[in-house]
């Protein structure tokens, strides 16, 4: 079945496929389909908006809606399609062997791409930017379990390569699944996350827990955590760029993980490792698995401009060798930790910059670090000299570019007035956002004073409501500029 050049608007699910073989969805525009109203405000979030993708054995995810919902699909492709301004773009359940490439699944209030019990898929060179909720700049940054790309519940052997996933609640979110939490068996294992840009997430650039995976050549800038890898085991973190995260990489209760050839630049703490003395009693996982924090190999990395290089608590066995270090206030901070080998390492006076840190995580290095069969899948359709998908201009901005209103993330494609402070402030400061252009006031009601009558995008207007119209006033602007 081939669905080509469709335009679908206004549905809970635009395309639903069950049990289909070799399905092709190509050049389909399924933007502006269903999404829920959000209750989080500028001043505070609402817990009602938090998402839970934990169970989907009976298609519970259908309650969230999707542009494309694939259940039990074997083989095929989703390519060169668009799904923006809904809740979820592409959801794949018990689906295998599908190539997802060249799509734009940005500005959704839930997920760009979500997998559940789906293995052997290849997801390359897609835009999944600004798939976010639960964010108010300077007030709260939660993400509420939205994500650019989600892998859940025994989703194994997938390749996720050269995607742009900036400004998501998480850029990439992986969880082993409830069956692993209950039994300690399985996981979402042996996935390759290669050459992506997962920057500017309110929560985690990459979250991957209770599983064994490979993270190679990704760019992780400006996140709360670059990588959160709780209970990760036998995983590799190779040739990634960590820039200006609060914590570069954090792993609790991890075992036998290898961290090599990465650049850590300007993170408050580059690497944090620990084990808690008490684990949740309702988890089956720690009752059947070794969950000590132990046996890390940290070699050949660069560390620059950190308060702490490596912080370890209640951990056994750290090999810290052949690393290059510049200006960490405290290189190693250890508590209740034994078996640490820390030499030889090299101190340097060379001053790196974010630009040359990027040289660590080039696509060529990412491809070189992969087995041949994974390399072929990651570069399929984009050649052996694959390049990371170029960032769109908005994706280069920091987290201040994220504006989330009652219908989800703002895409900057139309003019929008947005409060700089609380919406309850009097007078009220509003920023004029949108495409480049000019504006002028053409209407007002219940207004005592306006600070200006015309100007350019990114200006600030100060509105003073009339005394009898504090909660019932309006200002209308005319915009001339970009389409």
C-alpha positions as a LaTeX table, in Angstrom:
\begin{tabular}{lrrr}
\hline
Residue & $x$ (\AA) & $y$ (\AA) & $z$ (\AA) \\
\hline
Unk1 & 0.00 & 0.00 & 0.00 \\
Unk2 & 1.34 & 3.44 & $-0.97$ \\
Unk3 & $-0.22$ & 6.66 & 0.32 \\
Unk4 & 1.32 & 9.58 & $-1.54$ \\
Unk5 & 0.66 & 13.34 & $-1.49$ \\
Unk6 & $-2.31$ & 13.18 & 0.86 \\
Unk7 & $-3.45$ & 16.26 & 2.81 \\
Unk8 & $-5.34$ & 15.36 & 5.99 \\
Unk9 & $-6.65$ & 17.82 & 8.59 \\
Unk10 & $-8.77$ & 17.75 & 11.71 \\
Unk11 & $-8.75$ & 14.06 & 12.76 \\
Unk12 & $-7.85$ & 12.28 & 15.98 \\
Unk13 & $-5.78$ & 9.88 & 13.82 \\
Unk14 & $-4.99$ & 10.85 & 10.24 \\
Unk15 & $-3.69$ & 7.46 & 8.99 \\
Unk16 & $-4.16$ & 4.19 & 10.91 \\
Unk17 & $-2.44$ & 1.03 & 9.61 \\
Unk18 & $-2.84$ & $-2.42$ & 11.18 \\
Unk19 & $-1.01$ & $-5.54$ & 10.09 \\
Unk20 & 0.14 & $-3.96$ & 6.85 \\
Unk21 & 3.19 & $-5.26$ & 4.94 \\
Unk22 & 5.51 & $-2.94$ & 3.03 \\
Unk23 & 3.51 & 0.21 & 3.71 \\
Unk24 & 4.74 & 3.47 & 2.15 \\
Unk25 & 3.61 & 6.87 & 3.43 \\
Unk26 & 5.29 & 9.52 & 1.30 \\
Unk27 & 4.96 & 13.29 & 0.95 \\
Unk28 & 1.87 & 13.30 & 3.14 \\
Unk29 & 0.96 & 16.45 & 5.07 \\
Unk30 & $-0.93$ & 15.48 & 8.22 \\
Unk31 & $-0.39$ & 18.65 & 10.21 \\
Unk32 & $-3.04$ & 20.36 & 12.33 \\
Unk33 & $-4.76$ & 17.24 & 13.56 \\
Unk34 & $-6.04$ & 16.64 & 17.09 \\
Unk35 & $-4.30$ & 17.85 & 20.23 \\
Unk36 & $-5.59$ & 18.47 & 23.75 \\
Unk37 & $-5.83$ & 21.80 & 25.47 \\
Unk38 & $-3.09$ & 22.26 & 28.08 \\
Unk39 & $-3.69$ & 23.64 & 31.55 \\
Unk40 & $-0.16$ & 24.75 & 32.45 \\
Unk41 & 0.20 & 28.53 & 32.55 \\
Unk42 & 2.99 & 31.07 & 32.32 \\
Unk43 & 3.25 & 31.26 & 36.12 \\
Unk44 & 2.92 & 27.58 & 37.03 \\
Unk45 & 2.46 & 24.14 & 35.52 \\
Unk46 & $-0.52$ & 21.85 & 35.90 \\
Unk47 & 0.16 & 18.21 & 36.77 \\
Unk48 & $-2.84$ & 17.31 & 34.59 \\
Unk49 & $-0.61$ & 17.85 & 31.55 \\
Unk50 & 1.94 & 15.14 & 32.46 \\
Unk51 & 2.01 & 12.26 & 29.97 \\
Unk52 & 2.28 & 8.53 & 30.62 \\
Unk53 & 3.26 & 6.20 & 27.79 \\
Unk54 & 3.90 & 3.28 & 30.13 \\
Unk55 & 1.22 & 0.91 & 28.82 \\
Unk56 & 0.02 & 0.32 & 25.28 \\
Unk57 & $-0.81$ & $-3.39$ & 25.17 \\
Unk58 & $-4.38$ & $-2.56$ & 24.08 \\
Unk59 & $-3.63$ & 0.53 & 22.00 \\
Unk60 & $-4.03$ & 2.86 & 24.97 \\
Unk61 & $-1.88$ & 5.34 & 23.03 \\
Unk62 & $-4.78$ & 5.93 & 20.65 \\
Unk63 & $-6.29$ & 8.20 & 23.30 \\
Unk64 & $-3.44$ & 10.63 & 22.52 \\
Unk65 & $-4.17$ & 10.72 & 18.80 \\
Unk66 & $-1.51$ & 10.69 & 16.08 \\
Unk67 & $-0.92$ & 11.85 & 12.55 \\
Unk68 & 0.29 & 8.32 & 11.69 \\
Unk69 & $-0.44$ & 5.26 & 13.90 \\
Unk70 & 1.20 & 2.01 & 12.76 \\
Unk71 & 0.32 & $-1.22$ & 14.60 \\
Unk72 & 1.83 & $-4.52$ & 13.50 \\
Unk73 & 3.32 & $-3.08$ & 10.32 \\
Unk74 & 6.17 & $-5.08$ & 8.77 \\
Unk75 & 8.50 & $-3.33$ & 6.34 \\
Unk76 & 8.02 & $-0.14$ & 4.41 \\
Unk77 & 8.80 & 3.54 & 4.76 \\
Unk78 & 7.51 & 6.83 & 6.12 \\
Unk79 & 9.38 & 9.51 & 4.22 \\
Unk80 & 9.32 & 13.15 & 3.17 \\
Unk81 & 6.13 & 13.75 & 5.14 \\
Unk82 & 5.04 & 16.45 & 7.54 \\
Unk83 & 3.05 & 16.38 & 10.77 \\
Unk84 & 3.16 & 19.53 & 12.88 \\
Unk85 & 0.84 & 21.22 & 15.38 \\
Unk86 & $-0.82$ & 18.04 & 16.63 \\
Unk87 & $-0.07$ & 16.06 & 19.78 \\
Unk88 & 1.86 & 13.16 & 18.23 \\
Unk89 & 3.23 & 12.75 & 14.71 \\
Unk90 & 4.24 & 9.09 & 14.20 \\
Unk91 & 3.48 & 6.27 & 16.65 \\
Unk92 & 4.74 & 2.73 & 15.88 \\
Unk93 & 3.51 & $-0.29$ & 17.85 \\
Unk94 & 4.79 & $-3.85$ & 17.32 \\
Unk95 & 6.22 & $-2.59$ & 14.05 \\
Unk96 & 9.45 & $-3.81$ & 12.44 \\
Unk97 & 11.64 & $-3.02$ & 9.48 \\
Unk98 & 10.26 & 0.43 & 8.68 \\
Unk99 & 12.52 & 3.22 & 7.38 \\
Unk100 & 11.52 & 6.66 & 8.69 \\
Unk101 & 13.48 & 9.33 & 6.87 \\
Unk102 & 13.33 & 12.93 & 5.72 \\
Unk103 & 10.19 & 13.89 & 7.65 \\
Unk104 & 9.32 & 17.05 & 9.58 \\
Unk105 & 7.55 & 16.09 & 12.81 \\
Unk106 & 8.12 & 19.29 & 14.79 \\
Unk107 & 6.01 & 21.56 & 17.03 \\
Unk108 & 3.82 & 18.84 & 18.51 \\
Unk109 & 2.69 & 18.84 & 22.14 \\
Unk110 & 3.55 & 15.17 & 22.77 \\
Unk111 & 5.91 & 13.15 & 20.58 \\
Unk112 & 7.57 & 13.50 & 17.23 \\
Unk113 & 8.17 & 9.74 & 16.88 \\
Unk114 & 7.18 & 7.07 & 19.41 \\
Unk115 & 7.95 & 3.33 & 19.39 \\
Unk116 & 6.39 & 0.61 & 21.56 \\
Unk117 & 7.55 & $-3.02$ & 21.25 \\
Unk118 & 8.97 & $-2.02$ & 17.87 \\
Unk119 & 12.36 & $-3.31$ & 16.77 \\
Unk120 & 14.64 & $-3.28$ & 13.75 \\
Unk121 & 13.49 & 0.12 & 12.48 \\
Unk122 & 15.73 & 2.82 & 11.00 \\
Unk123 & 14.99 & 6.47 & 11.81 \\
Unk124 & 17.27 & 8.90 & 9.95 \\
Unk125 & 17.49 & 12.59 & 9.06 \\
Unk126 & 14.14 & 13.69 & 10.45 \\
Unk127 & 13.26 & 16.97 & 12.15 \\
Unk128 & 11.61 & 16.41 & 15.51 \\
Unk129 & 12.27 & 19.85 & 16.98 \\
Unk130 & 10.10 & 21.64 & 19.56 \\
Unk131 & 8.02 & 18.60 & 20.51 \\
Unk132 & 7.44 & 19.94 & 24.01 \\
Unk133 & 5.02 & 20.83 & 26.77 \\
Unk134 & 5.51 & 21.84 & 30.39 \\
Unk135 & 7.85 & 24.78 & 29.84 \\
Unk136 & 7.74 & 28.45 & 30.78 \\
Unk137 & 11.05 & 30.20 & 30.28 \\
Unk138 & 12.57 & 31.33 & 33.55 \\
Unk139 & 9.68 & 29.89 & 35.60 \\
Unk140 & 9.61 & 26.08 & 35.23 \\
Unk141 & 11.18 & 23.52 & 32.92 \\
Unk142 & 9.63 & 20.10 & 33.22 \\
Unk143 & 8.96 & 18.71 & 29.76 \\
Unk144 & 6.19 & 16.54 & 31.25 \\
Unk145 & 7.51 & 13.45 & 29.36 \\
Unk146 & 7.11 & 14.95 & 25.91 \\
Unk147 & 9.96 & 14.04 & 23.54 \\
Unk148 & 11.28 & 14.30 & 20.03 \\
Unk149 & 11.81 & 10.52 & 19.83 \\
Unk150 & 10.50 & 7.91 & 22.31 \\
Unk151 & 11.50 & 4.22 & 22.52 \\
Unk152 & 9.45 & 2.21 & 25.02 \\
Unk153 & 8.88 & $-1.34$ & 26.22 \\
Unk154 & 11.22 & $-3.86$ & 24.58 \\
Unk155 & 12.01 & $-1.80$ & 21.49 \\
Unk156 & 15.34 & $-3.25$ & 20.37 \\
Unk157 & 17.88 & $-2.99$ & 17.55 \\
Unk158 & 16.68 & 0.32 & 16.16 \\
Unk159 & 19.01 & 2.84 & 14.49 \\
Unk160 & 18.30 & 6.51 & 15.24 \\
Unk161 & 20.77 & 8.57 & 13.21 \\
Unk162 & 21.42 & 12.15 & 12.08 \\
Unk163 & 18.11 & 13.58 & 13.28 \\
Unk164 & 17.51 & 17.11 & 14.56 \\
Unk165 & 15.69 & 16.81 & 17.89 \\
Unk166 & 16.24 & 20.12 & 19.62 \\
Unk167 & 13.95 & 21.80 & 22.17 \\
Unk168 & 12.00 & 18.62 & 22.99 \\
Unk169 & 10.80 & 17.82 & 26.50 \\
Unk170 & 13.47 & 15.17 & 26.15 \\
Unk171 & 15.33 & 15.02 & 22.87 \\
Unk172 & 15.41 & 11.21 & 23.00 \\
Unk173 & 13.62 & 9.16 & 25.68 \\
Unk174 & 14.15 & 5.40 & 26.10 \\
Unk175 & 12.70 & 3.15 & 28.79 \\
Unk176 & 12.94 & $-0.63$ & 29.10 \\
Unk177 & 9.26 & $-1.10$ & 29.88 \\
Unk178 & 6.99 & $-2.27$ & 32.66 \\
Unk179 & 7.71 & $-5.93$ & 31.94 \\
Unk180 & 11.41 & $-5.30$ & 32.66 \\
Unk181 & 10.58 & $-3.30$ & 35.77 \\
Unk182 & 8.48 & $-6.18$ & 37.08 \\
Unk183 & 10.70 & $-9.11$ & 36.09 \\
Unk184 & 14.19 & $-7.68$ & 35.68 \\
Unk185 & 14.39 & $-9.33$ & 32.26 \\
Unk186 & 14.79 & $-7.83$ & 28.80 \\
Unk187 & 15.01 & $-4.11$ & 28.15 \\
Unk188 & 15.01 & $-1.73$ & 25.23 \\
Unk189 & 18.43 & $-2.98$ & 24.15 \\
Unk190 & 21.04 & $-2.69$ & 21.40 \\
Unk191 & 19.72 & 0.50 & 19.88 \\
Unk192 & 22.20 & 2.80 & 18.14 \\
Unk193 & 21.65 & 6.52 & 18.70 \\
Unk194 & 24.10 & 8.15 & 16.32 \\
Unk195 & 24.94 & 11.63 & 15.10 \\
Unk196 & 21.79 & 13.37 & 16.33 \\
Unk197 & 21.41 & 16.86 & 17.78 \\
Unk198 & 19.46 & 16.62 & 21.04 \\
Unk199 & 20.08 & 20.08 & 22.46 \\
Unk200 & 18.09 & 22.59 & 24.51 \\
Unk201 & 15.76 & 20.13 & 26.23 \\
Unk202 & 14.10 & 21.30 & 29.46 \\
Unk203 & 14.88 & 17.87 & 30.92 \\
Unk204 & 17.26 & 15.45 & 29.17 \\
Unk205 & 18.97 & 15.54 & 25.81 \\
Unk206 & 18.99 & 11.73 & 26.02 \\
Unk207 & 17.23 & 9.66 & 28.68 \\
Unk208 & 17.87 & 5.92 & 28.50 \\
Unk209 & 17.14 & 3.66 & 31.46 \\
Unk210 & 17.28 & $-0.01$ & 32.51 \\
Unk211 & 18.80 & $-1.02$ & 29.18 \\
Unk212 & 21.96 & $-1.64$ & 27.09 \\
Unk213 & 22.54 & 0.77 & 24.21 \\
Unk214 & 25.08 & 2.77 & 22.18 \\
Unk215 & 25.26 & 6.58 & 22.00 \\
Unk216 & 27.72 & 7.79 & 19.39 \\
Unk217 & 28.55 & 11.21 & 18.00 \\
Unk218 & 25.51 & 13.11 & 19.31 \\
Unk219 & 25.45 & 16.83 & 20.10 \\
Unk220 & 24.01 & 17.63 & 23.53 \\
Unk221 & 23.98 & 21.32 & 24.40 \\
Unk222 & 22.08 & 23.38 & 26.94 \\
Unk223 & 20.05 & 20.56 & 28.51 \\
Unk224 & 19.38 & 20.00 & 32.18 \\
Unk225 & 21.09 & 16.60 & 31.72 \\
Unk226 & 22.95 & 15.81 & 28.50 \\
Unk227 & 22.45 & 12.07 & 29.12 \\
Unk228 & 20.44 & 10.57 & 31.97 \\
Unk229 & 21.20 & 6.87 & 31.99 \\
Unk230 & 19.73 & 5.45 & 35.19 \\
Unk231 & 20.37 & 1.69 & 35.58 \\
Unk232 & 22.12 & 1.53 & 32.20 \\
Unk233 & 24.42 & $-1.46$ & 31.80 \\
Unk234 & 27.06 & $-2.47$ & 29.25 \\
Unk235 & 26.36 & 0.70 & 27.30 \\
Unk236 & 28.80 & 2.78 & 25.28 \\
Unk237 & 28.97 & 6.58 & 25.19 \\
Unk238 & 31.43 & 7.45 & 22.40 \\
Unk239 & 32.48 & 10.67 & 20.63 \\
Unk240 & 29.59 & 12.82 & 21.82 \\
Unk241 & 29.71 & 16.61 & 22.38 \\
Unk242 & 28.44 & 17.78 & 25.76 \\
Unk243 & 28.23 & 21.59 & 25.89 \\
Unk244 & 26.85 & 23.75 & 28.67 \\
Unk245 & 24.50 & 21.25 & 30.29 \\
Unk246 & 23.83 & 21.43 & 34.01 \\
Unk247 & 25.06 & 17.82 & 34.23 \\
Unk248 & 26.77 & 16.35 & 31.19 \\
Unk249 & 26.07 & 12.68 & 31.93 \\
Unk250 & 24.39 & 11.15 & 34.98 \\
Unk251 & 24.03 & 7.43 & 35.66 \\
Unk252 & 22.63 & 5.95 & 38.86 \\
Unk253 & 23.03 & 2.22 & 39.58 \\
Unk254 & 24.89 & 1.60 & 36.31 \\
Unk255 & 27.29 & $-1.26$ & 35.54 \\
Unk256 & 30.01 & $-1.96$ & 32.98 \\
Unk257 & 29.53 & 1.24 & 30.99 \\
Unk258 & 32.20 & 2.71 & 28.71 \\
Unk259 & 32.64 & 6.47 & 28.21 \\
Unk260 & 35.32 & 7.24 & 25.65 \\
Unk261 & 36.34 & 9.91 & 23.16 \\
Unk262 & 33.73 & 12.48 & 24.26 \\
Unk263 & 34.14 & 16.23 & 24.75 \\
Unk264 & 32.67 & 17.78 & 27.90 \\
Unk265 & 32.70 & 21.57 & 27.74 \\
Unk266 & 31.20 & 23.98 & 30.26 \\
Unk267 & 28.86 & 21.54 & 32.02 \\
Unk268 & 28.57 & 22.33 & 35.73 \\
Unk269 & 29.39 & 18.65 & 36.43 \\
Unk270 & 30.65 & 16.62 & 33.49 \\
Unk271 & 29.93 & 13.08 & 34.80 \\
Unk272 & 27.93 & 12.03 & 37.87 \\
Unk273 & 27.78 & 8.38 & 39.00 \\
Unk274 & 26.07 & 7.04 & 42.12 \\
Unk275 & 23.97 & 4.39 & 43.83 \\
Unk276 & 21.25 & 5.12 & 46.33 \\
Unk277 & 21.29 & 3.16 & 49.60 \\
Unk278 & 17.57 & 2.32 & 49.29 \\
Unk279 & 15.77 & 1.46 & 46.05 \\
Unk280 & 11.99 & 1.53 & 45.52 \\
Unk281 & 10.42 & $-1.49$ & 47.18 \\
Unk282 & 7.72 & $-1.86$ & 44.51 \\
Unk283 & 10.23 & $-2.45$ & 41.70 \\
Unk284 & 10.92 & $-6.06$ & 40.75 \\
Unk285 & 14.07 & $-5.00$ & 38.86 \\
Unk286 & 16.48 & $-4.55$ & 41.81 \\
Unk287 & 15.25 & $-7.78$ & 43.38 \\
Unk288 & 16.57 & $-9.85$ & 40.46 \\
Unk289 & 19.42 & $-7.74$ & 39.01 \\
Unk290 & 22.77 & $-6.46$ & 40.17 \\
Unk291 & 22.12 & $-2.75$ & 40.62 \\
Unk292 & 25.38 & $-1.65$ & 42.21 \\
Unk293 & 27.15 & 1.35 & 40.70 \\
Unk294 & 30.30 & $-0.29$ & 39.39 \\
Unk295 & 32.95 & $-0.83$ & 36.74 \\
Unk296 & 33.14 & 2.29 & 34.60 \\
Unk297 & 35.76 & 2.87 & 31.91 \\
Unk298 & 36.27 & 6.60 & 31.30 \\
Unk299 & 39.07 & 7.05 & 28.78 \\
Unk300 & 40.21 & 9.43 & 26.08 \\
Unk301 & 37.72 & 12.20 & 26.88 \\
Unk302 & 38.26 & 15.96 & 27.00 \\
Unk303 & 37.12 & 17.96 & 30.03 \\
Unk304 & 37.05 & 21.77 & 30.00 \\
Unk305 & 35.54 & 24.47 & 32.21 \\
Unk306 & 33.67 & 22.42 & 34.80 \\
Unk307 & 33.15 & 22.89 & 38.50 \\
Unk308 & 33.42 & 19.09 & 38.83 \\
Unk309 & 34.85 & 16.67 & 36.29 \\
Unk310 & 33.66 & 13.33 & 37.70 \\
Unk311 & 31.56 & 12.99 & 40.84 \\
Unk312 & 31.07 & 9.45 & 42.15 \\
Unk313 & 29.15 & 8.29 & 45.24 \\
Unk314 & 28.88 & 4.70 & 46.46 \\
Unk315 & 30.57 & 3.38 & 43.33 \\
Unk316 & 33.13 & 0.59 & 42.88 \\
Unk317 & 35.65 & 0.39 & 40.07 \\
Unk318 & 36.36 & 3.48 & 37.95 \\
Unk319 & 39.15 & 3.54 & 35.39 \\
Unk320 & 39.88 & 7.21 & 34.56 \\
Unk321 & 42.73 & 7.17 & 32.06 \\
Unk322 & 44.17 & 9.04 & 29.06 \\
Unk323 & 41.79 & 11.97 & 29.45 \\
Unk324 & 42.66 & 15.58 & 28.63 \\
Unk325 & 41.68 & 18.10 & 31.28 \\
Unk326 & 41.45 & 21.90 & 31.22 \\
Unk327 & 40.22 & 24.04 & 34.10 \\
Unk328 & 38.02 & 21.75 & 36.17 \\
Unk329 & 37.76 & 23.26 & 39.66 \\
Unk330 & 37.67 & 19.73 & 41.07 \\
Unk331 & 38.54 & 16.96 & 38.64 \\
Unk332 & 37.49 & 13.94 & 40.76 \\
Unk333 & 35.12 & 14.15 & 43.72 \\
Unk334 & 34.67 & 10.73 & 45.33 \\
Unk335 & 32.60 & 9.65 & 48.33 \\
Unk336 & 32.19 & 6.06 & 49.55 \\
Unk337 & 33.88 & 5.01 & 46.31 \\
Unk338 & 36.65 & 2.43 & 45.87 \\
Unk339 & 38.75 & 0.92 & 43.11 \\
Unk340 & 39.55 & 4.17 & 41.33 \\
Unk341 & 42.43 & 4.15 & 38.84 \\
Unk342 & 43.27 & 7.69 & 37.73 \\
Unk343 & 46.43 & 7.88 & 35.65 \\
Unk344 & 47.88 & 8.84 & 33.30 \\
Unk345 & 45.78 & 11.88 & 32.36 \\
Unk346 & 46.96 & 15.07 & 30.72 \\
Unk347 & 46.47 & 18.65 & 31.88 \\
Unk348 & 46.52 & 21.19 & 29.08 \\
Unk349 & 46.53 & 24.94 & 28.73 \\
Unk350 & 44.86 & 24.90 & 25.32 \\
Unk351 & 41.52 & 26.67 & 25.46 \\
Unk352 & 38.77 & 24.83 & 23.54 \\
Unk353 & 35.67 & 26.58 & 22.27 \\
Unk354 & 32.20 & 25.18 & 21.56 \\
Unk355 & 33.03 & 25.35 & 17.84 \\
Unk356 & 36.03 & 23.04 & 18.02 \\
Unk357 & 34.35 & 20.84 & 20.61 \\
Unk358 & 31.90 & 20.02 & 17.81 \\
Unk359 & 34.79 & 18.34 & 16.01 \\
Unk360 & 34.49 & 15.49 & 18.50 \\
Unk361 & 31.04 & 14.48 & 17.33 \\
Unk362 & 31.30 & 14.63 & 13.55 \\
Unk363 & 29.20 & 12.23 & 11.46 \\
Unk364 & 32.39 & 10.67 & 10.07 \\
Unk365 & 33.57 & 9.77 & 13.57 \\
Unk366 & 30.12 & 8.47 & 14.45 \\
Unk367 & 30.03 & 6.20 & 11.41 \\
Unk368 & 33.57 & 4.97 & 12.06 \\
Unk369 & 32.59 & 3.86 & 15.57 \\
Unk370 & 29.80 & 1.55 & 14.36 \\
Unk371 & 29.86 & $-2.07$ & 13.20 \\
Unk372 & 29.51 & $-2.36$ & 9.39 \\
Unk373 & 25.89 & $-3.52$ & 9.41 \\
Unk374 & 24.82 & $-0.65$ & 11.68 \\
Unk375 & 26.86 & 1.81 & 9.60 \\
Unk376 & 25.03 & 0.70 & 6.47 \\
Unk377 & 21.64 & 1.24 & 8.08 \\
Unk378 & 22.58 & 4.64 & 9.53 \\
Unk379 & 23.86 & 5.96 & 6.19 \\
Unk380 & 21.19 & 4.35 & 4.00 \\
Unk381 & 19.92 & 6.85 & 1.47 \\
Unk382 & 22.37 & 9.57 & 2.49 \\
Unk383 & 25.65 & 8.07 & 1.37 \\
Unk384 & 28.87 & 7.05 & 3.13 \\
Unk385 & 29.77 & 10.71 & 3.86 \\
Unk386 & 26.58 & 11.30 & 5.82 \\
Unk387 & 26.17 & 14.68 & 7.45 \\
Unk388 & 24.02 & 15.55 & 10.40 \\
Unk389 & 20.76 & 17.14 & 9.30 \\
Unk390 & 21.37 & 20.91 & 9.18 \\
Unk391 & 19.65 & 22.79 & 11.96 \\
Unk392 & 16.84 & 25.12 & 11.02 \\
Unk393 & 17.47 & 28.68 & 12.27 \\
Unk394 & 15.03 & 28.41 & 15.17 \\
Unk395 & 16.72 & 25.20 & 16.39 \\
Unk396 & 19.97 & 27.14 & 16.85 \\
Unk397 & 18.41 & 29.33 & 19.52 \\
Unk398 & 18.56 & 28.56 & 23.23 \\
Unk399 & 15.63 & 27.52 & 25.39 \\
Unk400 & 14.16 & 31.02 & 25.36 \\
Unk401 & 12.81 & 30.13 & 21.89 \\
Unk402 & 10.34 & 27.72 & 23.51 \\
Unk403 & 6.93 & 29.28 & 24.03 \\
Unk404 & 4.19 & 26.86 & 25.07 \\
Unk405 & 0.63 & 28.14 & 25.25 \\
Unk406 & $-2.64$ & 26.35 & 25.96 \\
Unk407 & $-2.40$ & 24.51 & 22.60 \\
Unk408 & 1.24 & 23.49 & 22.71 \\
Unk409 & 4.52 & 24.81 & 21.27 \\
Unk410 & 4.52 & 28.02 & 19.25 \\
Unk411 & 6.14 & 27.70 & 15.80 \\
Unk412 & 7.02 & 31.38 & 15.19 \\
Unk413 & 5.17 & 31.30 & 11.86 \\
Unk414 & 2.52 & 33.87 & 12.81 \\
Unk415 & 2.57 & 36.99 & 14.98 \\
Unk416 & 2.01 & 36.39 & 18.69 \\
Unk417 & 1.95 & 38.60 & 21.76 \\
Unk418 & 3.44 & 36.81 & 24.76 \\
Unk419 & 3.88 & 38.00 & 28.36 \\
Unk420 & 7.45 & 38.59 & 29.47 \\
Unk421 & 6.49 & 38.30 & 33.14 \\
Unk422 & 3.32 & 37.18 & 34.87 \\
Unk423 & 0.07 & 37.63 & 32.95 \\
Unk424 & $-1.24$ & 39.25 & 36.12 \\
Unk425 & 1.27 & 42.11 & 36.06 \\
Unk426 & $-0.13$ & 45.64 & 35.77 \\
Unk427 & 1.12 & 47.23 & 33.63 \\
Unk428 & 1.72 & 44.15 & 31.48 \\
Unk429 & 4.82 & 43.72 & 29.32 \\
Unk430 & 4.21 & 41.80 & 26.08 \\
Unk431 & 6.76 & 40.74 & 23.48 \\
Unk432 & 5.80 & 40.80 & 19.79 \\
Unk433 & 6.95 & 37.48 & 18.34 \\
Unk434 & 6.75 & 36.03 & 14.84 \\
Unk435 & 8.41 & 36.16 & 11.42 \\
Unk436 & 10.50 & 39.22 & 10.64 \\
Unk437 & 8.32 & 42.20 & 9.92 \\
Unk438 & 6.66 & 45.38 & 11.14 \\
Unk439 & 3.55 & 45.93 & 13.23 \\
Unk440 & 1.21 & 48.76 & 14.18 \\
Unk441 & $-1.75$ & 49.06 & 16.52 \\
Unk442 & $-5.09$ & 49.16 & 14.66 \\
Unk443 & $-7.51$ & 48.59 & 17.55 \\
Unk444 & $-7.82$ & 48.78 & 21.32 \\
Unk445 & $-10.46$ & 48.35 & 24.00 \\
Unk446 & $-10.26$ & 49.01 & 27.73 \\
Unk447 & $-6.71$ & 50.39 & 27.45 \\
Unk448 & $-5.51$ & 53.33 & 29.53 \\
Unk449 & $-2.04$ & 53.51 & 27.96 \\
Unk450 & 0.22 & 51.76 & 25.42 \\
Unk451 & 3.98 & 52.26 & 25.41 \\
Unk452 & 4.16 & 52.32 & 21.61 \\
Unk453 & 1.92 & 52.24 & 18.56 \\
Unk454 & 4.20 & 50.61 & 15.95 \\
Unk455 & 7.53 & 48.81 & 15.67 \\
Unk456 & 9.37 & 45.60 & 14.71 \\
Unk457 & 9.20 & 41.95 & 15.70 \\
Unk458 & 10.80 & 41.25 & 19.13 \\
Unk459 & 9.73 & 44.67 & 20.42 \\
Unk460 & 8.12 & 44.97 & 23.84 \\
Unk461 & 4.75 & 46.65 & 24.32 \\
Unk462 & 3.74 & 47.79 & 27.80 \\
Unk463 & $-0.03$ & 47.70 & 28.26 \\
Unk464 & $-1.82$ & 49.53 & 31.06 \\
Unk465 & $-5.49$ & 48.51 & 31.25 \\
Unk466 & $-8.11$ & 51.04 & 32.25 \\
Unk467 & $-9.11$ & 50.85 & 35.89 \\
Unk468 & $-12.51$ & 49.33 & 35.06 \\
Unk469 & $-11.11$ & 46.88 & 32.44 \\
Unk470 & $-8.24$ & 45.04 & 34.19 \\
Unk471 & $-9.63$ & 41.63 & 33.28 \\
Unk472 & $-11.41$ & 42.60 & 30.08 \\
Unk473 & $-9.35$ & 44.46 & 27.53 \\
Unk474 & $-7.95$ & 43.95 & 24.03 \\
Unk475 & $-5.24$ & 45.27 & 21.75 \\
Unk476 & $-5.15$ & 44.40 & 18.04 \\
Unk477 & $-2.08$ & 44.69 & 15.83 \\
Unk478 & $-1.61$ & 44.63 & 12.07 \\
Unk479 & 1.48 & 42.75 & 10.86 \\
Unk480 & 3.37 & 43.17 & 7.60 \\
Unk481 & 6.28 & 40.86 & 6.90 \\
Unk482 & 7.26 & 37.26 & 6.27 \\
Unk483 & 4.62 & 34.78 & 5.19 \\
\hline
\end{tabular}
